[in-house]
Amino acid sequence: MKLNTFCLLSLGAFTITTALSQPAETILNHGKIISANDKESIYQSMAIREGKIIALGSLTELKVWQGPNTQVIDLKGKTVIPGLIDSHIHAIRAALSYSTEVHWFGLPTIEAALGRLKQAASSAKPGEWLVVAGGWTEEQFKEGRRPTQEELIQAAPNNPVYVQWMYEWAMLTPAAYKTLNIQSEADLPGGGKFQLDKAGKPTGAIVGGIVPLFDKLPKPTFEDKIAGTQKFFKELNRVGVTGVIDPGGFNMTPAEYAPLFNVWRNNNLSVRVRYSYFAQKPNKEFEEFKELTQLLPMNFGDEMLKFNGIGERVTFSMYNNDKASPADQDKFYQVARWAAQNGYTLTQHWQENASASSLLEVFEKVNQEFPIAKLRWSIAHLNNGTEATFKRMKALGVGWAMQDAMYLDGDKALHRHGEKNLERMPPINTALKLGITIGAGTDAHRVADYNPFIALRWMLDGKSASGRKLRGNDEIPTRMQALKMYTSGSAWLAHDENKRGTLEVGKFADLAVLSEDYLQVPLERMAQIHSMLTMVGGKIVHMEIAN
């Protein structure tokens, strides 16, 4: 029987109309659909079938794709962008503890941060740990300072509290010290020291040795890790993220990937994950990589989860090393040559341009024997890269995974580098003009906020969390350029530029319907943008239900 009526389902911000046959499964109508393709096309409507885009155009043009069973979503003029892909985020590690941590992301005051801690304490059991693992800075707080130990005690008098800032500082309450059995500096792991006030008395904070200190904290259960993985990835969906490139990280042993694999195996992943392996064993890195990858070829997995090679720590001696010796380079070369020979992508953490030549010399040497351009090797961070460095990267086909590191770390960077140098850090437009492929990201969550719209705003205004403008206008990209770095640029680093990163026919329907128009919203409001509806492969993974 043929029915000529439509079923209307109101879901707050959207009206979903379901008719009753083929050919498109879903049509998005009445929107501002930003393709972010080479022509920067903008459409009113999109048709989706079997997870992919089958048509884009005007309302009239897409009418032919609507059948009686097509789900029609009236966007009511909302802006649609390709799903955002974070090119460098420690998402797998962040997710492991996301459901058990207290989060200070984006909070404007210490009062609000302490309120969040107090709220967590009210529902916690006596003696249960409260942990703030990072993603905040005093620059975001109106008070312009970090919390004191006494403030943490007042907020959570019955719980041990641990608050971490970057990888440099942590404040613990007396209950936390007692639980960890830390009575003197001799009990601190990794060479950590007590921070002293002007009178020479301990403030309750520890500086240095933060990674081994964090390792002393209680670990979430396996069930907590699974719950955290699903919860964190859903939170990424809420801010428009549909894909991540994860570089591993400290303490990310093979066992720590089991919760992710569990979620993937049960078809509960809501973000496309491309992950690389980060060396964990000093002086045994080469053996570690060869052992782990025997049954893990490049691109092993499916469209939701794939192995993406090695990095961002390839060898210990070439990680955070500003003066790599010939012996350090040779050790790195052995691993890099093996990676190229076996077709592995490689991403390398590198901070300072002054020493970048020691890394590029290795890349160039490997390239003479095994061309690396097709492997999508990349350098992460490199905030003060120069034109000469980028030219060498371009010649090799090496990309740049660039993050908003100086948003949370701006005032510190200003002290370290000086105002004049910071005007071109990072040199986004310099790299773009030379043809470097840039994938934008955050490096969350220990050292940064995962919110891509904070990163996008920072790319476009150059202001740190304190509101101080650091980067000069010569290195400020356009809004479309910034968006492309977060979409097609990151897709390139994931070997997926032909599948996602733009909204074009034949590509995955990975998209976000935004709360405000990305191309028009005032910059001061950009960080408040979120997704009202997020799709991954045409499947709704997030929808905001209006009250």
mmCIF file of C-alpha atoms in Angstrom, residues 30-263:
data_model
loop_
_atom_site.group_PDB
_atom_site.id
_atom_site.type_symbol
_atom_site.label_atom_id
_atom_site.label_comp_id
_atom_site.label_asym_id
_atom_site.label_seq_id
_atom_site.Cartn_x
_atom_site.Cartn_y
_atom_site.Cartn_z
ATOM 1 C CA HIS A 30 17.541 23.907 4.504
ATOM 2 C CA GLY A 31 21.135 24.155 5.689
ATOM 3 C CA LYS A 32 24.344 26.019 4.971
ATOM 4 C CA ILE A 33 26.505 23.027 4.088
ATOM 5 C CA ILE A 34 30.174 24.026 3.903
ATOM 6 C CA SER A 35 31.911 21.418 1.766
ATOM 7 C CA ALA A 36 35.445 22.745 2.550
ATOM 8 C CA ASN A 37 36.476 21.343 -0.848
ATOM 9 C CA ASP A 38 38.904 23.000 -3.257
ATOM 10 C CA LYS A 39 36.141 25.231 -4.648
ATOM 11 C CA GLU A 40 34.836 25.979 -1.144
ATOM 12 C CA SER A 41 31.323 25.129 -2.339
ATOM 13 C CA ILE A 42 28.296 25.731 -0.122
ATOM 14 C CA TYR A 43 25.069 23.768 -0.533
ATOM 15 C CA GLN A 44 21.525 23.728 0.838
ATOM 16 C CA SER A 45 20.958 19.989 0.893
ATOM 17 C CA MET A 46 22.772 16.673 1.180
ATOM 18 C CA ALA A 47 21.641 13.122 0.467
ATOM 19 C CA ILE A 48 23.174 10.127 2.268
ATOM 20 C CA ARG A 49 22.990 6.412 1.599
ATOM 21 C CA GLU A 50 24.972 3.527 3.111
ATOM 22 C CA GLY A 51 27.084 5.921 5.146
ATOM 23 C CA LYS A 52 28.252 8.030 2.211
ATOM 24 C CA ILE A 53 27.236 11.256 0.506
ATOM 25 C CA ILE A 54 25.373 10.544 -2.737
ATOM 26 C CA ALA A 55 24.290 14.064 -3.689
ATOM 27 C CA LEU A 56 24.750 17.728 -2.792
ATOM 28 C CA GLY A 57 22.863 20.696 -4.153
ATOM 29 C CA SER A 58 19.765 22.832 -3.784
ATOM 30 C CA LEU A 59 16.457 21.762 -2.271
ATOM 31 C CA THR A 60 15.002 21.346 -5.750
ATOM 32 C CA GLU A 61 17.949 19.332 -7.056
ATOM 33 C CA LEU A 62 17.852 16.856 -4.189
ATOM 34 C CA LYS A 63 14.095 16.337 -4.291
ATOM 35 C CA VAL A 64 14.644 13.455 -6.726
ATOM 36 C CA TRP A 65 16.585 11.536 -4.045
ATOM 37 C CA GLN A 66 13.688 11.567 -1.589
ATOM 38 C CA GLY A 67 11.684 8.384 -1.375
ATOM 39 C CA PRO A 68 8.859 7.318 0.919
ATOM 40 C CA ASN A 69 11.330 5.819 3.433
ATOM 41 C CA THR A 70 13.831 8.680 3.394
ATOM 42 C CA GLN A 71 14.565 10.365 6.702
ATOM 43 C CA VAL A 72 14.513 14.105 6.055
ATOM 44 C CA ILE A 73 16.216 16.378 8.583
ATOM 45 C CA ASP A 74 15.258 20.039 8.410
ATOM 46 C CA LEU A 75 18.366 21.938 9.478
ATOM 47 C CA LYS A 76 16.451 25.208 9.787
ATOM 48 C CA GLY A 77 19.324 27.210 8.332
ATOM 49 C CA LYS A 78 22.057 25.729 10.534
ATOM 50 C CA THR A 79 25.650 25.485 9.299
ATOM 51 C CA VAL A 80 27.126 22.074 8.504
ATOM 52 C CA ILE A 81 30.875 21.394 8.372
ATOM 53 C CA PRO A 82 32.890 18.240 7.689
ATOM 54 C CA GLY A 83 33.473 16.298 10.883
ATOM 55 C CA LEU A 84 36.553 17.676 12.619
ATOM 56 C CA ILE A 85 39.645 15.462 12.835
ATOM 57 C CA ASP A 86 42.161 16.171 15.585
ATOM 58 C CA SER A 87 45.592 15.478 14.096
ATOM 59 C CA HIS A 88 47.359 14.980 17.422
ATOM 60 C CA ILE A 89 45.375 14.134 20.535
ATOM 61 C CA HIS A 90 46.071 11.612 23.275
ATOM 62 C CA ALA A 91 42.430 10.575 23.147
ATOM 63 C CA ILE A 92 42.877 6.909 24.001
ATOM 64 C CA ARG A 93 44.789 7.734 27.192
ATOM 65 C CA ALA A 94 42.448 10.593 28.139
ATOM 66 C CA ALA A 95 39.458 8.306 27.713
ATOM 67 C CA LEU A 96 40.817 5.657 30.080
ATOM 68 C CA SER A 97 40.304 7.887 33.108
ATOM 69 C CA TYR A 98 37.700 10.323 31.774
ATOM 70 C CA SER A 99 34.834 8.831 33.774
ATOM 71 C CA THR A 100 36.805 8.941 37.042
ATOM 72 C CA GLU A 101 38.434 12.399 36.825
ATOM 73 C CA VAL A 102 37.331 15.915 37.697
ATOM 74 C CA HIS A 103 37.541 18.274 34.723
ATOM 75 C CA TRP A 104 38.403 21.970 34.688
ATOM 76 C CA PHE A 105 38.237 22.419 30.905
ATOM 77 C CA GLY A 106 37.271 25.990 30.033
ATOM 78 C CA LEU A 107 36.226 27.063 33.537
ATOM 79 C CA PRO A 108 36.676 30.848 33.909
ATOM 80 C CA THR A 109 37.542 31.138 37.615
ATOM 81 C CA ILE A 110 39.214 29.283 40.455
ATOM 82 C CA GLU A 111 35.892 29.560 42.250
ATOM 83 C CA ALA A 112 34.228 27.564 39.472
ATOM 84 C CA ALA A 113 37.067 25.025 39.470
ATOM 85 C CA LEU A 114 36.822 24.529 43.237
ATOM 86 C CA GLY A 115 33.059 24.270 42.875
ATOM 87 C CA ARG A 116 33.520 21.427 40.392
ATOM 88 C CA LEU A 117 35.840 19.714 42.877
ATOM 89 C CA LYS A 118 33.404 20.249 45.746
ATOM 90 C CA GLN A 119 30.585 18.792 43.664
ATOM 91 C CA ALA A 120 32.663 15.698 42.907
ATOM 92 C CA ALA A 121 33.538 15.345 46.604
ATOM 93 C CA SER A 122 29.866 15.451 47.570
ATOM 94 C CA SER A 123 29.176 12.275 45.603
ATOM 95 C CA ALA A 124 32.488 10.527 46.318
ATOM 96 C CA LYS A 125 33.080 8.025 49.068
ATOM 97 C CA PRO A 126 35.333 9.111 51.977
ATOM 98 C CA GLY A 127 38.908 8.386 51.022
ATOM 99 C CA GLU A 128 38.123 8.161 47.286
ATOM 100 C CA TRP A 129 40.646 9.978 45.098
ATOM 101 C CA LEU A 130 39.713 13.167 43.239
ATOM 102 C CA VAL A 131 42.042 13.775 40.317
ATOM 103 C CA VAL A 132 42.328 16.756 37.958
ATOM 104 C CA ALA A 133 44.755 15.451 35.356
ATOM 105 C CA GLY A 134 45.279 18.570 33.246
ATOM 106 C CA GLY A 135 43.783 20.552 30.373
ATOM 107 C CA TRP A 136 43.668 23.818 32.361
ATOM 108 C CA THR A 137 45.923 26.771 33.174
ATOM 109 C CA GLU A 138 45.861 29.700 35.562
ATOM 110 C CA GLU A 139 45.695 31.933 32.475
ATOM 111 C CA GLN A 140 42.079 30.860 31.948
ATOM 112 C CA PHE A 141 41.118 31.885 35.490
ATOM 113 C CA LYS A 142 40.048 35.433 36.260
ATOM 114 C CA GLU A 143 42.244 35.269 39.356
ATOM 115 C CA GLY A 144 45.323 34.523 37.210
ATOM 116 C CA ARG A 145 46.735 31.977 39.641
ATOM 117 C CA ARG A 146 46.655 28.290 40.571
ATOM 118 C CA PRO A 147 44.675 26.955 43.528
ATOM 119 C CA THR A 148 46.299 26.684 46.921
ATOM 120 C CA GLN A 149 46.473 23.522 48.975
ATOM 121 C CA GLU A 150 44.150 25.015 51.586
ATOM 122 C CA GLU A 151 41.516 25.731 48.939
ATOM 123 C CA LEU A 152 41.644 22.113 47.780
ATOM 124 C CA ILE A 153 41.308 20.902 51.386
ATOM 125 C CA GLN A 154 38.249 23.081 51.939
ATOM 126 C CA ALA A 155 36.631 21.851 48.721
ATOM 127 C CA ALA A 156 37.249 18.180 49.487
ATOM 128 C CA PRO A 157 38.109 17.688 53.183
ATOM 129 C CA ASN A 158 37.409 13.939 53.180
ATOM 130 C CA ASN A 159 39.245 12.921 50.027
ATOM 131 C CA PRO A 160 42.828 12.820 48.760
ATOM 132 C CA VAL A 161 43.129 15.387 45.958
ATOM 133 C CA TYR A 162 45.647 15.534 43.118
ATOM 134 C CA VAL A 163 45.689 18.465 40.667
ATOM 135 C CA GLN A 164 48.152 18.438 37.765
ATOM 136 C CA TRP A 165 49.306 21.339 35.569
ATOM 137 C CA MET A 166 50.951 20.316 32.304
ATOM 138 C CA TYR A 167 53.840 17.928 33.053
ATOM 139 C CA GLU A 168 55.584 20.355 35.401
ATOM 140 C CA TRP A 169 53.560 20.860 38.583
ATOM 141 C CA ALA A 170 51.075 19.048 40.794
ATOM 142 C CA MET A 171 49.309 20.094 43.987
ATOM 143 C CA LEU A 172 48.406 17.401 46.518
ATOM 144 C CA THR A 173 46.424 17.648 49.726
ATOM 145 C CA PRO A 174 47.795 16.193 52.992
ATOM 146 C CA ALA A 175 45.423 13.225 52.604
ATOM 147 C CA ALA A 176 46.992 12.525 49.209
ATOM 148 C CA TYR A 177 50.516 12.673 50.622
ATOM 149 C CA LYS A 178 49.520 10.311 53.433
ATOM 150 C CA THR A 179 47.847 7.828 51.090
ATOM 151 C CA LEU A 180 50.906 7.779 48.807
ATOM 152 C CA ASN A 181 53.221 7.540 51.823
ATOM 153 C CA ILE A 182 55.218 10.586 50.746
ATOM 154 C CA GLN A 183 56.873 12.066 53.809
ATOM 155 C CA SER A 184 59.959 13.699 52.317
ATOM 156 C CA GLU A 185 61.501 14.531 48.945
ATOM 157 C CA ALA A 186 63.301 11.210 49.120
ATOM 158 C CA ASP A 187 59.902 9.552 48.628
ATOM 159 C CA LEU A 188 59.207 11.455 45.406
ATOM 160 C CA PRO A 189 59.690 9.493 42.166
ATOM 161 C CA GLY A 190 61.577 10.746 39.142
ATOM 162 C CA GLY A 191 63.551 13.474 40.880
ATOM 163 C CA GLY A 192 60.552 15.576 41.880
ATOM 164 C CA LYS A 193 60.967 18.417 44.367
ATOM 165 C CA PHE A 194 58.712 20.139 46.884
ATOM 166 C CA GLN A 195 57.755 23.648 45.838
ATOM 167 C CA LEU A 196 58.637 26.151 48.575
ATOM 168 C CA ASP A 197 57.096 29.523 49.344
ATOM 169 C CA LYS A 198 59.082 32.695 50.026
ATOM 170 C CA ALA A 199 59.549 31.626 53.635
ATOM 171 C CA GLY A 200 61.004 28.296 52.538
ATOM 172 C CA LYS A 201 57.964 26.251 53.580
ATOM 173 C CA PRO A 202 56.380 23.598 51.311
ATOM 174 C CA THR A 203 53.273 24.835 49.525
ATOM 175 C CA GLY A 204 51.915 21.339 48.971
ATOM 176 C CA ALA A 205 52.958 21.372 45.322
ATOM 177 C CA ILE A 206 55.521 19.185 43.582
ATOM 178 C CA VAL A 207 57.598 20.258 40.593
ATOM 179 C CA GLY A 208 59.240 17.761 38.258
ATOM 180 C CA GLY A 209 58.875 14.010 38.089
ATOM 181 C CA ILE A 210 55.191 14.357 37.288
ATOM 182 C CA VAL A 211 54.811 11.293 35.049
ATOM 183 C CA PRO A 212 56.119 8.786 37.640
ATOM 184 C CA LEU A 213 54.181 10.650 40.331
ATOM 185 C CA PHE A 214 50.940 10.243 38.392
ATOM 186 C CA ASP A 215 51.732 6.550 38.021
ATOM 187 C CA LYS A 216 51.475 6.189 41.803
ATOM 188 C CA LEU A 217 47.780 7.153 41.746
ATOM 189 C CA PRO A 218 45.106 4.435 41.805
ATOM 190 C CA LYS A 219 44.156 3.181 38.337
ATOM 191 C CA PRO A 220 40.572 3.036 37.029
ATOM 192 C CA THR A 221 39.082 -0.424 36.727
ATOM 193 C CA PHE A 222 38.748 -2.051 33.305
ATOM 194 C CA GLU A 223 35.017 -1.285 33.409
ATOM 195 C CA ASP A 224 35.797 2.357 34.252
ATOM 196 C CA LYS A 225 38.141 2.515 31.272
ATOM 197 C CA ILE A 226 35.495 1.175 28.906
ATOM 198 C CA ALA A 227 32.928 3.621 30.270
ATOM 199 C CA GLY A 228 35.443 6.465 30.031
ATOM 200 C CA THR A 229 36.275 5.619 26.436
ATOM 201 C CA GLN A 230 32.657 5.764 25.368
ATOM 202 C CA LYS A 231 31.948 8.876 27.433
ATOM 203 C CA PHE A 232 34.978 10.814 26.199
ATOM 204 C CA PHE A 233 34.378 9.952 22.559
ATOM 205 C CA LYS A 234 30.757 11.066 22.910
ATOM 206 C CA GLU A 235 32.045 14.317 24.375
ATOM 207 C CA LEU A 236 34.269 14.713 21.312
ATOM 208 C CA ASN A 237 31.182 14.166 19.160
ATOM 209 C CA ARG A 238 29.453 16.958 21.081
ATOM 210 C CA VAL A 239 32.124 19.404 19.951
ATOM 211 C CA GLY A 240 32.012 18.219 16.348
ATOM 212 C CA VAL A 241 34.922 15.774 16.358
ATOM 213 C CA THR A 242 34.424 12.651 14.232
ATOM 214 C CA GLY A 243 38.043 11.505 13.951
ATOM 215 C CA VAL A 244 41.297 11.482 15.914
ATOM 216 C CA ILE A 245 44.914 10.659 15.174
ATOM 217 C CA ASP A 246 46.334 9.350 18.426
ATOM 218 C CA PRO A 247 50.135 9.321 18.945
ATOM 219 C CA GLY A 248 50.143 7.067 21.997
ATOM 220 C CA GLY A 249 51.925 8.641 24.921
ATOM 221 C CA PHE A 250 53.599 8.104 28.270
ATOM 222 C CA ASN A 251 52.475 4.922 30.014
ATOM 223 C CA MET A 252 50.509 3.701 26.991
ATOM 224 C CA THR A 253 51.651 0.101 27.059
ATOM 225 C CA PRO A 254 49.896 -2.436 24.797
ATOM 226 C CA ALA A 255 47.587 -3.441 27.663
ATOM 227 C CA GLU A 256 46.135 0.073 27.816
ATOM 228 C CA TYR A 257 44.592 -0.358 24.355
ATOM 229 C CA ALA A 258 42.346 -3.217 25.479
ATOM 230 C CA PRO A 259 39.412 -0.970 26.527
ATOM 231 C CA LEU A 260 39.485 0.775 23.141
ATOM 232 C CA PHE A 261 39.526 -2.560 21.328
ATOM 233 C CA ASN A 262 36.606 -3.715 23.479
ATOM 234 C CA VAL A 263 34.519 -0.690 22.496
#
